[in-house]
PDB file of C-alpha atoms in Angstrom:
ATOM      1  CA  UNK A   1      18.283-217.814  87.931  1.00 75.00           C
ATOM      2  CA  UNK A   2      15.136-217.553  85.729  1.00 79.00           C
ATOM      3  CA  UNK A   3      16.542-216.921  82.231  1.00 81.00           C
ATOM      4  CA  UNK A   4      13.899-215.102  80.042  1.00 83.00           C
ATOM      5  CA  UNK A   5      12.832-217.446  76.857  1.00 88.00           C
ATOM      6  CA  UNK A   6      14.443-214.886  74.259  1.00 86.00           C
ATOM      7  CA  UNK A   7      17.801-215.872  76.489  1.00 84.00           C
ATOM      8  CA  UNK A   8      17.340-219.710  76.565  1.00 84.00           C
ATOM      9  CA  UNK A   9      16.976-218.802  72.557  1.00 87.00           C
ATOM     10  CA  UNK A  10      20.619-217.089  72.498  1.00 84.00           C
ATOM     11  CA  UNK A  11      21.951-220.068  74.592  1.00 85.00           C
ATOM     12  CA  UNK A  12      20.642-222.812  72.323  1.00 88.00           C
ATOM     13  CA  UNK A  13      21.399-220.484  69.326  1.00 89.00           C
ATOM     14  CA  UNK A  14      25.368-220.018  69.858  1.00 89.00           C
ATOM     15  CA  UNK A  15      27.084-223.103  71.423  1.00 84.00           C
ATOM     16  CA  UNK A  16      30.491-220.393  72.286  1.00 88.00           C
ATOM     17  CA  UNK A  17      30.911-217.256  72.074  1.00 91.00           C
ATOM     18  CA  UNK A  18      33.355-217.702  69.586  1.00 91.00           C
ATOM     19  CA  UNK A  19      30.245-218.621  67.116  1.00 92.00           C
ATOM     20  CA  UNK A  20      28.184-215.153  67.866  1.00 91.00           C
ATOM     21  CA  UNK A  21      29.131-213.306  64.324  1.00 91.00           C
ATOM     22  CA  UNK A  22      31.526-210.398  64.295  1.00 88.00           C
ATOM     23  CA  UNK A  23      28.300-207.871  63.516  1.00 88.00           C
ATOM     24  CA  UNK A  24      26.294-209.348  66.424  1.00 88.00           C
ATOM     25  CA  UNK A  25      29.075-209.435  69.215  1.00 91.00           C
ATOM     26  CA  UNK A  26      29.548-206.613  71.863  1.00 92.00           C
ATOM     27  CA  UNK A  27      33.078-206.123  73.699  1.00 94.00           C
ATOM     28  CA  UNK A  28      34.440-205.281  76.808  1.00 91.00           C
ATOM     29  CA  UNK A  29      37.171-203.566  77.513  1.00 91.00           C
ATOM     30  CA  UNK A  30      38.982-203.274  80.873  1.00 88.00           C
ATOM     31  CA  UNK A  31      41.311-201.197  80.081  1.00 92.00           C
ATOM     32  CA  UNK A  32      38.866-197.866  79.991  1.00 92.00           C
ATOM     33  CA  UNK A  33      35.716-199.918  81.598  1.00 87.00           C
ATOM     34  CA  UNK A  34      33.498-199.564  78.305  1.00 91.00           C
ATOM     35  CA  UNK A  35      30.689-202.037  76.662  1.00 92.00           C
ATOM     36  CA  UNK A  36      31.746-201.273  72.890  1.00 94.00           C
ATOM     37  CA  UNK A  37      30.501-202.493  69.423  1.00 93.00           C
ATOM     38  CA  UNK A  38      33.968-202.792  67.535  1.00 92.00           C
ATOM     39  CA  UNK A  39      37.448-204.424  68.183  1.00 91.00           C
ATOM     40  CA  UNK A  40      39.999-202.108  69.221  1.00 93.00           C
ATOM     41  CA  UNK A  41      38.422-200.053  71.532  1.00 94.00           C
ATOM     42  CA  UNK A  42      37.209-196.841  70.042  1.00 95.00           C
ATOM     43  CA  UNK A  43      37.798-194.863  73.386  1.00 94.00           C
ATOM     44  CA  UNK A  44      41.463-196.537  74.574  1.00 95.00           C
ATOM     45  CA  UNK A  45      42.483-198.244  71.604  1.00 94.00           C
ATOM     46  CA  UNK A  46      42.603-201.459  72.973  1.00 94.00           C
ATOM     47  CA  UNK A  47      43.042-204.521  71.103  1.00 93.00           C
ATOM     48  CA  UNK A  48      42.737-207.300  73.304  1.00 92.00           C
ATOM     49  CA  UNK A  49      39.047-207.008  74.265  1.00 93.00           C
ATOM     50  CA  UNK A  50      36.588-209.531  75.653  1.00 91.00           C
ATOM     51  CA  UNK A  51      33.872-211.177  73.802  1.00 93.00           C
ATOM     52  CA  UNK A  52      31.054-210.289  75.682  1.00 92.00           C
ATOM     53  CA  UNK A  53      28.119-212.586  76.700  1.00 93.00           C
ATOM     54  CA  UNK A  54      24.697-211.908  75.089  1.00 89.00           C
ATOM     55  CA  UNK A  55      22.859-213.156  78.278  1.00 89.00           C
ATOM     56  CA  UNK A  56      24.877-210.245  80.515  1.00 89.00           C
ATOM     57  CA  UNK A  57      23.743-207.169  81.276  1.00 77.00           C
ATOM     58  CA  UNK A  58      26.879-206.006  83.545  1.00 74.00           C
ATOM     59  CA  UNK A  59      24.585-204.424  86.394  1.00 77.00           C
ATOM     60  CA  UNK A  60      24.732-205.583  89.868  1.00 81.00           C
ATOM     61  CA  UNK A  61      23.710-204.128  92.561  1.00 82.00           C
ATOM     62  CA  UNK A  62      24.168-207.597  94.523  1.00 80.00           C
ATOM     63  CA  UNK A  63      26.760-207.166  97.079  1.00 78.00           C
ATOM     64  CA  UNK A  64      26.922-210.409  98.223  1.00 79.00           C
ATOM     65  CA  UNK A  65      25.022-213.381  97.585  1.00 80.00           C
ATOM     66  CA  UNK A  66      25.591-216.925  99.277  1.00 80.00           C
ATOM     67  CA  UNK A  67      25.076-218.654  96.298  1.00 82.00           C
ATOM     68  CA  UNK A  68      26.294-218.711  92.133  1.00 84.00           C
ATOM     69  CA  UNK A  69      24.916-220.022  89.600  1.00 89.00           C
ATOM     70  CA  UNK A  70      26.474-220.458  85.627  1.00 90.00           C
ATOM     71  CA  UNK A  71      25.363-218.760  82.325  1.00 91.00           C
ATOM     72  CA  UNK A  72      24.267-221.645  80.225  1.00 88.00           C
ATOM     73  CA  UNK A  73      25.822-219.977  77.253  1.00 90.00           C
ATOM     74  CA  UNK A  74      29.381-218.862  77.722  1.00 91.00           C
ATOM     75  CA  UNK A  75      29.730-220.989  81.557  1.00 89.00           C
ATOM     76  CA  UNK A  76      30.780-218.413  83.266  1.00 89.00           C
ATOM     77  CA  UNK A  77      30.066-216.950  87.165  1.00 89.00           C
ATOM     78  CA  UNK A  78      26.530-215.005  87.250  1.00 91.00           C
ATOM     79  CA  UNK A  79      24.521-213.453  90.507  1.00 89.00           C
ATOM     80  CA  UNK A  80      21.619-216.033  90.543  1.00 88.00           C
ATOM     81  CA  UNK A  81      19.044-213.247  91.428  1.00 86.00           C
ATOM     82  CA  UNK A  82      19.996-210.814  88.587  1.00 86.00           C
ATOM     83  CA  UNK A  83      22.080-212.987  85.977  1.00 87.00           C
ATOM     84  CA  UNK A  84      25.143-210.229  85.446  1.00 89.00           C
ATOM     85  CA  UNK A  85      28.021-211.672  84.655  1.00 89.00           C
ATOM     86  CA  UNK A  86      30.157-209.105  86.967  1.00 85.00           C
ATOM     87  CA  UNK A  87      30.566-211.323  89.795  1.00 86.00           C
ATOM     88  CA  UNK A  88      33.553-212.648  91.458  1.00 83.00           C
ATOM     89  CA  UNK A  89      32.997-215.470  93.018  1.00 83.00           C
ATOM     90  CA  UNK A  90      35.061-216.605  96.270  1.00 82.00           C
ATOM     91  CA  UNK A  91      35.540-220.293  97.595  1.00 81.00           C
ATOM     92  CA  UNK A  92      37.068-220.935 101.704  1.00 77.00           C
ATOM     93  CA  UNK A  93      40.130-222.963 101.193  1.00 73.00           C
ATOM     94  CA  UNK A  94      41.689-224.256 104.345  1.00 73.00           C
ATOM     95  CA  UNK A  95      40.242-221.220 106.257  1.00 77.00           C
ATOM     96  CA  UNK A  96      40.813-218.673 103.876  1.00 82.00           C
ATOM     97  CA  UNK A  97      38.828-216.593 101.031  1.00 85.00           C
ATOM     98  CA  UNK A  98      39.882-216.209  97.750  1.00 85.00           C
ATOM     99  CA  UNK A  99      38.978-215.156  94.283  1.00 89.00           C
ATOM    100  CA  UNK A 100      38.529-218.399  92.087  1.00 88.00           C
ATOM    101  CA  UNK A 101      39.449-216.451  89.000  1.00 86.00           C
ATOM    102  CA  UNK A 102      42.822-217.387  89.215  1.00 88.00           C
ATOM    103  CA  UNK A 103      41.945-221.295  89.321  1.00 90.00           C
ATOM    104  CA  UNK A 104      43.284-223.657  86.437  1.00 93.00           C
ATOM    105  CA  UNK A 105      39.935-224.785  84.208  1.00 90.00           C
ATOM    106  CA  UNK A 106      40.121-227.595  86.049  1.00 92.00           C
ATOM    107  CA  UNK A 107      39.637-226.576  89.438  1.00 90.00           C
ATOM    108  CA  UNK A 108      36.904-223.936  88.452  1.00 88.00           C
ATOM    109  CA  UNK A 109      35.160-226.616  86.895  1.00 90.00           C
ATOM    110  CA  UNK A 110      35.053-228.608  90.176  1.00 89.00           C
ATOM    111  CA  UNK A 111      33.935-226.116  91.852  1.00 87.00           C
ATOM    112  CA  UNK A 112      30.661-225.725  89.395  1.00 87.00           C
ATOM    113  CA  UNK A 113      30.311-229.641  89.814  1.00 89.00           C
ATOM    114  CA  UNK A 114      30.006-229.523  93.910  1.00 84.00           C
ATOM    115  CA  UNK A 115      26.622-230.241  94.975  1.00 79.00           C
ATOM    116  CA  UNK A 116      25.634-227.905  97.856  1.00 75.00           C
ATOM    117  CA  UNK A 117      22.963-228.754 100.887  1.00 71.00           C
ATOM    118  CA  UNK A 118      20.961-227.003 103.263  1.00 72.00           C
ATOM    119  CA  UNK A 119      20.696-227.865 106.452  1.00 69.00           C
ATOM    120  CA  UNK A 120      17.728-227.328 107.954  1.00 64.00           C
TER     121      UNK A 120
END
């Protein structure tokens, strides 16, 4: 992923998401599917909202991509030709597919640390 300058400037800016200021942060909620402003949701009245990423734009039109790459602010899953952070990212495990989102941090983090090869 090419991350615009402006974006490497958010990443080295904020060190979590937890440091982005209340008046700068943007939520999303998956209860009604919205981007919002303000904690609870204005539309559903949900409380328990996501912090969301600066660097993500939420729109992929990716359907599948053989490779993932991380956001270097928040660490999480991104399409490596777009950068959204609406991915979900599967891993073969004796045979079978799954989504990695229910991994321990531990695992996940192994899987960022594999170093992949292409043979030619």
């Amino acid at each position: 992923m090419n991350w615009s300058p402006e974006q490497l400037k958010l990443a080295e800016k904020y060190r979590s998401l937890d440091e982005i200021p209340a008046g700068e942060r943007r939520y999303k909620c998956h209860t009604c599917h919205f981007v919002v402003d303000e904690n609870p949701c204005p539309h559903c009245g949900e409380t328990s909202l996501e912090i969301m990423c600066p660097l993500d734009h939420c729109d992929c039109h990716h359907s599948i991509v053989e490779s993932i790459e991380y956001c270097p602010l928040c660490g999480k899953a991104v399409c490596p030709e777009c950068g959204s952070h609406d991915v979900v990212q599967i891993s073969r495990v004796t045979g079978y597919l799954q989504d990695v989102a229910g991994w321990n941090a531990g695992k996940q983090q192994e899987l960022k640390d594999r170093v992949r090869y292409s043979v030619v």
